[in-house]
């Protein structure tokens, strides 16, 4: 069974730039969620995708956007990067269904983004 | 006030000790409760997953949920140096978003 994989592992960007982070779901999982984890904090929910549609969103501005592809892989895009966007970005997959949450999330090792 | 409160520690114990990690929460709609372990430079790894109140045991780990007190615990028996990590509690009300609310995480160090 292949786990959740994320790329790249580390990234350095300049304020104002745009970034794309990638995630491959654990095999058999059709739901992908993205989380932001600041240093010393717990992860914060950005959004979830199910069957290529956004299925829930946390308190993040529209410059955070995403995509899910037919093979259930996913991208997180962040435009107009700010210094506070520096964090570990985690992707998690689950075998969820749209109307219920009964499957735990399995996380990748994340992408460490530094904005200078 | 945060929805989920967790003492960040750090917590330092000798090898073989029993460790108790706790979280409190304010949202009575939470029904699903999880504990994740996160090693440095790694993603969170699911340890325990429980629904509603009660206890669940898996090897050296026991999770307890007391919904009446809005309090959850994770106990680690016979702690090992390999248990040194950050432990995150997480919870959800279910529904269709898959959104988990995490605590801040407690850093645990088990000394040989």
PDB file of C-alpha atoms in Angstrom:
ATOM      1  CA  UNK A   1       0.000   0.000   0.000  1.00  0.00           C
ATOM      2  CA  UNK A   2       1.476   3.349  -1.059  1.00  0.00           C
ATOM      3  CA  UNK A   3       1.146   6.179   1.456  1.00  0.00           C
ATOM      4  CA  UNK A   4       0.569   9.872   0.856  1.00  0.00           C
ATOM      5  CA  UNK A   5       3.471  11.491  -0.981  1.00  0.00           C
ATOM      6  CA  UNK A   6       4.139  15.210  -1.323  1.00  0.00           C
ATOM      7  CA  UNK A   7       6.502  17.247  -3.453  1.00  0.00           C
ATOM      8  CA  UNK A   8       8.699  19.152  -3.158  1.00  0.00           C
ATOM      9  CA  UNK A   9       9.915  18.553   0.406  1.00  0.00           C
ATOM     10  CA  UNK A  10      11.330  22.049   0.779  1.00  0.00           C
ATOM     11  CA  UNK A  11      10.747  25.291  -1.082  1.00  0.00           C
ATOM     12  CA  UNK A  12      11.970  28.868  -0.727  1.00  0.00           C
ATOM     13  CA  UNK A  13       9.977  31.662  -2.337  1.00  0.00           C
ATOM     14  CA  UNK A  14       9.975  35.441  -2.278  1.00  0.00           C
ATOM     15  CA  UNK A  15       7.068  37.530  -1.026  1.00  0.00           C
ATOM     16  CA  UNK A  16       4.566  38.183  -3.826  1.00  0.00           C
ATOM     17  CA  UNK A  17       5.430  35.043  -5.783  1.00  0.00           C
ATOM     18  CA  UNK A  18       3.137  32.105  -6.470  1.00  0.00           C
ATOM     19  CA  UNK A  19       3.709  28.482  -5.456  1.00  0.00           C
ATOM     20  CA  UNK A  20       2.238  25.086  -6.364  1.00  0.00           C
ATOM     21  CA  UNK A  21       2.507  22.106  -4.025  1.00  0.00           C
ATOM     22  CA  UNK A  22       1.656  18.570  -5.095  1.00  0.00           C
ATOM     23  CA  UNK A  23       0.194  15.536  -3.383  1.00  0.00           C
ATOM     24  CA  UNK A  24      -0.471  11.929  -4.353  1.00  0.00           C
ATOM     25  CA  UNK A  25      -3.161  10.212  -2.292  1.00  0.00           C
ATOM     26  CA  UNK A  26      -2.808   6.888  -0.551  1.00  0.00           C
ATOM     27  CA  UNK A  27      -4.027   4.186  -2.918  1.00  0.00           C
ATOM     28  CA  UNK A  28      -7.783   3.656  -2.686  1.00  0.00           C
ATOM     29  CA  UNK A  29      -8.419   7.072  -1.118  1.00  0.00           C
ATOM     30  CA  UNK A  30     -10.705   9.471  -2.972  1.00  0.00           C
ATOM     31  CA  UNK A  31     -10.665  12.482  -0.649  1.00  0.00           C
ATOM     32  CA  UNK A  32      -7.799  14.922  -0.155  1.00  0.00           C
ATOM     33  CA  UNK A  33      -7.416  17.592   2.518  1.00  0.00           C
ATOM     34  CA  UNK A  34      -4.764  20.269   2.887  1.00  0.00           C
ATOM     35  CA  UNK A  35      -3.527  21.666   6.178  1.00  0.00           C
ATOM     36  CA  UNK A  36      -1.105  24.439   7.162  1.00  0.00           C
ATOM     37  CA  UNK A  37       1.091  23.876  10.209  1.00  0.00           C
ATOM     38  CA  UNK A  38       2.982  26.855  11.585  1.00  0.00           C
ATOM     39  CA  UNK A  39       6.005  26.185  13.774  1.00  0.00           C
ATOM     40  CA  UNK A  40       4.958  24.992  17.224  1.00  0.00           C
ATOM     41  CA  UNK A  41       1.277  24.836  16.312  1.00  0.00           C
ATOM     42  CA  UNK A  42      -1.204  22.175  15.340  1.00  0.00           C
ATOM     43  CA  UNK A  43      -2.286  21.846  11.702  1.00  0.00           C
ATOM     44  CA  UNK A  44      -5.036  24.156  10.465  1.00  0.00           C
ATOM     45  CA  UNK A  45      -7.563  23.033   7.875  1.00  0.00           C
ATOM     46  CA  UNK A  46      -7.317  24.804   4.505  1.00  0.00           C
ATOM     47  CA  UNK A  47      -9.778  22.830   2.364  1.00  0.00           C
ATOM     48  CA  UNK A  48     -10.867  19.389   1.244  1.00  0.00           C
ATOM     49  CA  UNK A  49     -11.505  17.966  -2.225  1.00  0.00           C
ATOM     50  CA  UNK A  50     -13.810  15.084  -3.065  1.00  0.00           C
ATOM     51  CA  UNK A  51     -14.414  13.925  -6.637  1.00  0.00           C
ATOM     52  CA  UNK A  52     -12.553  16.950  -7.985  1.00  0.00           C
ATOM     53  CA  UNK A  53     -14.764  19.476  -6.151  1.00  0.00           C
ATOM     54  CA  UNK A  54     -13.988  21.609  -3.101  1.00  0.00           C
ATOM     55  CA  UNK A  55     -15.944  20.029  -0.276  1.00  0.00           C
ATOM     56  CA  UNK A  56     -15.219  22.315   2.657  1.00  0.00           C
ATOM     57  CA  UNK A  57     -12.942  25.243   3.402  1.00  0.00           C
ATOM     58  CA  UNK A  58     -11.277  26.672   6.479  1.00  0.00           C
ATOM     59  CA  UNK A  59     -10.563  30.290   7.292  1.00  0.00           C
ATOM     60  CA  UNK A  60      -8.075  30.940   4.503  1.00  0.00           C
ATOM     61  CA  UNK A  61      -8.278  33.713   1.846  1.00  0.00           C
ATOM     62  CA  UNK A  62      -9.098  33.014  -1.816  1.00  0.00           C
ATOM     63  CA  UNK A  63      -5.431  33.243  -2.804  1.00  0.00           C
ATOM     64  CA  UNK A  64      -5.248  29.696  -1.433  1.00  0.00           C
ATOM     65  CA  UNK A  65      -6.756  27.462  -4.099  1.00  0.00           C
ATOM     66  CA  UNK A  66      -6.610  23.835  -5.058  1.00  0.00           C
ATOM     67  CA  UNK A  67      -7.300  21.165  -7.612  1.00  0.00           C
ATOM     68  CA  UNK A  68      -8.015  17.466  -7.476  1.00  0.00           C
ATOM     69  CA  UNK A  69      -7.408  15.307 -10.520  1.00  0.00           C
ATOM     70  CA  UNK A  70      -9.271  12.167 -11.735  1.00  0.00           C
ATOM     71  CA  UNK A  71      -6.542   9.975 -10.243  1.00  0.00           C
ATOM     72  CA  UNK A  72      -7.252  11.707  -6.865  1.00  0.00           C
ATOM     73  CA  UNK A  73      -3.893  13.511  -6.782  1.00  0.00           C
ATOM     74  CA  UNK A  74      -4.079  17.139  -5.780  1.00  0.00           C
ATOM     75  CA  UNK A  75      -2.399  20.538  -5.958  1.00  0.00           C
ATOM     76  CA  UNK A  76      -2.373  23.457  -3.553  1.00  0.00           C
ATOM     77  CA  UNK A  77      -1.731  26.847  -5.121  1.00  0.00           C
ATOM     78  CA  UNK A  78      -0.906  29.963  -3.153  1.00  0.00           C
ATOM     79  CA  UNK A  79      -0.764  33.338  -4.901  1.00  0.00           C
ATOM     80  CA  UNK A  80       0.774  36.602  -3.709  1.00  0.00           C
ATOM     81  CA  UNK A  81       2.846  34.895  -1.030  1.00  0.00           C
ATOM     82  CA  UNK A  82       3.178  36.632   2.317  1.00  0.00           C
ATOM     83  CA  UNK A  83       5.808  36.111   5.006  1.00  0.00           C
ATOM     84  CA  UNK A  84       3.163  34.527   7.284  1.00  0.00           C
ATOM     85  CA  UNK A  85       2.615  31.804   4.682  1.00  0.00           C
ATOM     86  CA  UNK A  86       5.897  30.236   5.815  1.00  0.00           C
ATOM     87  CA  UNK A  87       4.830  26.874   7.263  1.00  0.00           C
ATOM     88  CA  UNK A  88       4.667  23.127   6.762  1.00  0.00           C
ATOM     89  CA  UNK A  89       1.904  22.288   4.284  1.00  0.00           C
ATOM     90  CA  UNK A  90       0.390  18.886   4.861  1.00  0.00           C
ATOM     91  CA  UNK A  91      -1.717  16.824   2.526  1.00  0.00           C
ATOM     92  CA  UNK A  92      -3.956  14.100   3.927  1.00  0.00           C
ATOM     93  CA  UNK A  93      -6.088  11.526   2.178  1.00  0.00           C
ATOM     94  CA  UNK A  94      -9.002   9.422   3.314  1.00  0.00           C
ATOM     95  CA  UNK A  95     -11.586   7.048   1.952  1.00  0.00           C
ATOM     96  CA  UNK A  96     -14.345   9.508   2.746  1.00  0.00           C
ATOM     97  CA  UNK A  97     -17.820   9.996   1.463  1.00  0.00           C
ATOM     98  CA  UNK A  98     -19.265  13.396   0.820  1.00  0.00           C
ATOM     99  CA  UNK A  99     -22.046  13.310   3.406  1.00  0.00           C
ATOM    100  CA  UNK A 100     -20.233  11.834   6.342  1.00  0.00           C
ATOM    101  CA  UNK A 101     -16.893  11.711   7.998  1.00  0.00           C
ATOM    102  CA  UNK A 102     -16.096   8.207   9.109  1.00  0.00           C
ATOM    103  CA  UNK A 103     -12.629   7.634   7.763  1.00  0.00           C
ATOM    104  CA  UNK A 104      -9.507   8.918   9.509  1.00  0.00           C
ATOM    105  CA  UNK A 105      -6.984  11.082   7.692  1.00  0.00           C
ATOM    106  CA  UNK A 106      -3.556   9.791   6.704  1.00  0.00           C
ATOM    107  CA  UNK A 107      -0.941  12.505   6.272  1.00  0.00           C
ATOM    108  CA  UNK A 108       2.085  12.912   4.059  1.00  0.00           C
ATOM    109  CA  UNK A 109       5.361  14.319   5.377  1.00  0.00           C
ATOM    110  CA  UNK A 110       4.581  17.780   4.083  1.00  0.00           C
ATOM    111  CA  UNK A 111       6.265  20.537   2.111  1.00  0.00           C
ATOM    112  CA  UNK A 112       8.258  23.061   4.137  1.00  0.00           C
ATOM    113  CA  UNK A 113       7.638  26.480   2.541  1.00  0.00           C
ATOM    114  CA  UNK A 114       9.799  29.445   3.476  1.00  0.00           C
ATOM    115  CA  UNK A 115       8.798  32.897   2.231  1.00  0.00           C
ATOM    116  CA  UNK A 116      11.495  35.573   2.369  1.00  0.00           C
TER     117      UNK A 116
ATOM    118  CA  UNK B   1     -10.680  30.794  23.557  1.00  0.00           C
ATOM    119  CA  UNK B   2      -9.460  28.026  21.240  1.00  0.00           C
ATOM    120  CA  UNK B   3     -11.855  25.201  20.397  1.00  0.00           C
ATOM    121  CA  UNK B   4      -9.244  22.646  21.476  1.00  0.00           C
ATOM    122  CA  UNK B   5      -6.743  23.245  24.264  1.00  0.00           C
ATOM    123  CA  UNK B   6      -3.621  21.150  24.721  1.00  0.00           C
ATOM    124  CA  UNK B   7      -0.693  21.790  27.051  1.00  0.00           C
ATOM    125  CA  UNK B   8       2.356  22.211  24.780  1.00  0.00           C
ATOM    126  CA  UNK B   9       4.763  20.894  27.426  1.00  0.00           C
ATOM    127  CA  UNK B  10       7.523  19.911  26.989  1.00  0.00           C
ATOM    128  CA  UNK B  11       6.960  16.777  29.046  1.00  0.00           C
ATOM    129  CA  UNK B  12      10.029  14.780  30.080  1.00  0.00           C
ATOM    130  CA  UNK B  13       9.751  11.311  31.648  1.00  0.00           C
ATOM    131  CA  UNK B  14      12.121   8.395  32.348  1.00  0.00           C
ATOM    132  CA  UNK B  15      11.929   5.267  30.226  1.00  0.00           C
ATOM    133  CA  UNK B  16       9.228   2.891  31.467  1.00  0.00           C
ATOM    134  CA  UNK B  17       7.010   5.621  32.916  1.00  0.00           C
ATOM    135  CA  UNK B  18       3.293   5.927  32.260  1.00  0.00           C
ATOM    136  CA  UNK B  19       2.550   9.064  30.244  1.00  0.00           C
ATOM    137  CA  UNK B  20      -0.739  10.923  30.337  1.00  0.00           C
ATOM    138  CA  UNK B  21      -1.559  13.424  27.588  1.00  0.00           C
ATOM    139  CA  UNK B  22      -4.750  15.460  27.646  1.00  0.00           C
ATOM    140  CA  UNK B  23      -6.930  17.810  25.652  1.00  0.00           C
ATOM    141  CA  UNK B  24     -10.023  19.789  26.501  1.00  0.00           C
ATOM    142  CA  UNK B  25     -12.513  21.147  24.018  1.00  0.00           C
ATOM    143  CA  UNK B  26     -15.476  23.476  23.935  1.00  0.00           C
ATOM    144  CA  UNK B  27     -17.592  22.293  20.975  1.00  0.00           C
ATOM    145  CA  UNK B  28     -20.152  19.710  22.106  1.00  0.00           C
ATOM    146  CA  UNK B  29     -20.753  18.735  18.468  1.00  0.00           C
ATOM    147  CA  UNK B  30     -17.415  16.899  18.271  1.00  0.00           C
ATOM    148  CA  UNK B  31     -17.979  13.158  17.871  1.00  0.00           C
ATOM    149  CA  UNK B  32     -14.750  11.786  16.398  1.00  0.00           C
ATOM    150  CA  UNK B  33     -11.533  11.969  18.402  1.00  0.00           C
ATOM    151  CA  UNK B  34      -8.020  11.166  17.235  1.00  0.00           C
ATOM    152  CA  UNK B  35      -4.472  11.161  18.486  1.00  0.00           C
ATOM    153  CA  UNK B  36      -1.613  11.686  16.087  1.00  0.00           C
ATOM    154  CA  UNK B  37       2.119  11.338  16.711  1.00  0.00           C
ATOM    155  CA  UNK B  38       4.490  13.621  14.823  1.00  0.00           C
ATOM    156  CA  UNK B  39       8.221  13.102  14.688  1.00  0.00           C
ATOM    157  CA  UNK B  40      10.514  15.987  13.773  1.00  0.00           C
ATOM    158  CA  UNK B  41      10.378  16.808  10.046  1.00  0.00           C
ATOM    159  CA  UNK B  42       7.598  14.259   9.469  1.00  0.00           C
ATOM    160  CA  UNK B  43       3.848  14.389   8.964  1.00  0.00           C
ATOM    161  CA  UNK B  44       1.379  13.379  11.697  1.00  0.00           C
ATOM    162  CA  UNK B  45       0.874   9.619  12.063  1.00  0.00           C
ATOM    163  CA  UNK B  46      -2.498   8.333  13.242  1.00  0.00           C
ATOM    164  CA  UNK B  47      -2.261   6.504  16.585  1.00  0.00           C
ATOM    165  CA  UNK B  48      -5.811   6.218  17.869  1.00  0.00           C
ATOM    166  CA  UNK B  49      -9.255   6.921  16.437  1.00  0.00           C
ATOM    167  CA  UNK B  50     -12.402   6.787  18.549  1.00  0.00           C
ATOM    168  CA  UNK B  51     -16.033   7.663  18.101  1.00  0.00           C
ATOM    169  CA  UNK B  52     -18.029   9.232  20.927  1.00  0.00           C
ATOM    170  CA  UNK B  53     -17.260   8.417  24.577  1.00  0.00           C
ATOM    171  CA  UNK B  54     -15.393   5.464  26.013  1.00  0.00           C
ATOM    172  CA  UNK B  55     -12.009   3.806  26.021  1.00  0.00           C
ATOM    173  CA  UNK B  56      -9.949   2.220  23.283  1.00  0.00           C
ATOM    174  CA  UNK B  57      -6.762   0.251  23.766  1.00  0.00           C
ATOM    175  CA  UNK B  58      -4.064  -0.611  21.228  1.00  0.00           C
ATOM    176  CA  UNK B  59      -0.921  -2.193  22.610  1.00  0.00           C
ATOM    177  CA  UNK B  60       0.751   0.272  24.976  1.00  0.00           C
ATOM    178  CA  UNK B  61      -1.673   3.059  24.043  1.00  0.00           C
ATOM    179  CA  UNK B  62      -5.084   3.760  25.590  1.00  0.00           C
ATOM    180  CA  UNK B  63      -7.381   6.554  24.476  1.00  0.00           C
ATOM    181  CA  UNK B  64     -10.198   7.830  26.680  1.00  0.00           C
ATOM    182  CA  UNK B  65     -13.018  10.174  25.746  1.00  0.00           C
ATOM    183  CA  UNK B  66     -15.290  11.832  28.304  1.00  0.00           C
ATOM    184  CA  UNK B  67     -17.831  13.858  26.343  1.00  0.00           C
ATOM    185  CA  UNK B  68     -19.646  15.011  29.475  1.00  0.00           C
ATOM    186  CA  UNK B  69     -16.477  16.771  30.631  1.00  0.00           C
ATOM    187  CA  UNK B  70     -15.271  17.591  27.100  1.00  0.00           C
ATOM    188  CA  UNK B  71     -11.965  15.938  27.926  1.00  0.00           C
ATOM    189  CA  UNK B  72      -9.867  13.362  26.084  1.00  0.00           C
ATOM    190  CA  UNK B  73      -6.724  11.551  27.162  1.00  0.00           C
ATOM    191  CA  UNK B  74      -4.001   9.358  25.736  1.00  0.00           C
ATOM    192  CA  UNK B  75      -2.071   7.055  28.048  1.00  0.00           C
ATOM    193  CA  UNK B  76       1.231   5.473  27.056  1.00  0.00           C
ATOM    194  CA  UNK B  77       2.392   2.549  29.181  1.00  0.00           C
ATOM    195  CA  UNK B  78       6.015   1.440  29.483  1.00  0.00           C
ATOM    196  CA  UNK B  79       7.189   4.509  27.570  1.00  0.00           C
ATOM    197  CA  UNK B  80      10.212   4.090  25.290  1.00  0.00           C
ATOM    198  CA  UNK B  81      12.741   6.613  23.942  1.00  0.00           C
ATOM    199  CA  UNK B  82      11.195   5.972  20.507  1.00  0.00           C
ATOM    200  CA  UNK B  83       7.966   7.494  21.851  1.00  0.00           C
ATOM    201  CA  UNK B  84       9.727  10.888  21.982  1.00  0.00           C
ATOM    202  CA  UNK B  85       7.688  13.042  19.605  1.00  0.00           C
ATOM    203  CA  UNK B  86       4.927  15.640  19.504  1.00  0.00           C
ATOM    204  CA  UNK B  87       1.450  14.274  20.216  1.00  0.00           C
ATOM    205  CA  UNK B  88      -1.494  16.032  18.622  1.00  0.00           C
ATOM    206  CA  UNK B  89      -5.108  15.573  19.582  1.00  0.00           C
ATOM    207  CA  UNK B  90      -7.675  16.179  16.855  1.00  0.00           C
ATOM    208  CA  UNK B  91     -11.431  16.081  16.679  1.00  0.00           C
ATOM    209  CA  UNK B  92     -14.304  16.458  14.288  1.00  0.00           C
ATOM    210  CA  UNK B  93     -18.047  16.829  14.316  1.00  0.00           C
ATOM    211  CA  UNK B  94     -18.440  14.653  11.262  1.00  0.00           C
ATOM    212  CA  UNK B  95     -20.542  16.101   8.504  1.00  0.00           C
ATOM    213  CA  UNK B  96     -19.311  16.524   4.967  1.00  0.00           C
ATOM    214  CA  UNK B  97     -16.175  18.613   5.251  1.00  0.00           C
ATOM    215  CA  UNK B  98     -13.624  16.279   6.809  1.00  0.00           C
ATOM    216  CA  UNK B  99     -12.329  19.228   8.811  1.00  0.00           C
ATOM    217  CA  UNK B 100     -10.263  18.277  11.857  1.00  0.00           C
ATOM    218  CA  UNK B 101      -9.587  20.699  14.691  1.00  0.00           C
ATOM    219  CA  UNK B 102      -6.167  20.076  16.203  1.00  0.00           C
ATOM    220  CA  UNK B 103      -4.684  20.950  19.536  1.00  0.00           C
ATOM    221  CA  UNK B 104      -1.335  22.713  19.684  1.00  0.00           C
ATOM    222  CA  UNK B 105       0.511  19.462  20.356  1.00  0.00           C
ATOM    223  CA  UNK B 106       2.436  18.227  23.407  1.00  0.00           C
ATOM    224  CA  UNK B 107       6.159  17.559  23.034  1.00  0.00           C
ATOM    225  CA  UNK B 108       7.199  14.385  24.877  1.00  0.00           C
ATOM    226  CA  UNK B 109      10.748  13.322  25.672  1.00  0.00           C
ATOM    227  CA  UNK B 110      11.396   9.853  27.101  1.00  0.00           C
ATOM    228  CA  UNK B 111      14.853   9.644  28.617  1.00  0.00           C
ATOM    229  CA  UNK B 112      16.747   6.294  28.612  1.00  0.00           C
TER     230      UNK B 112
END
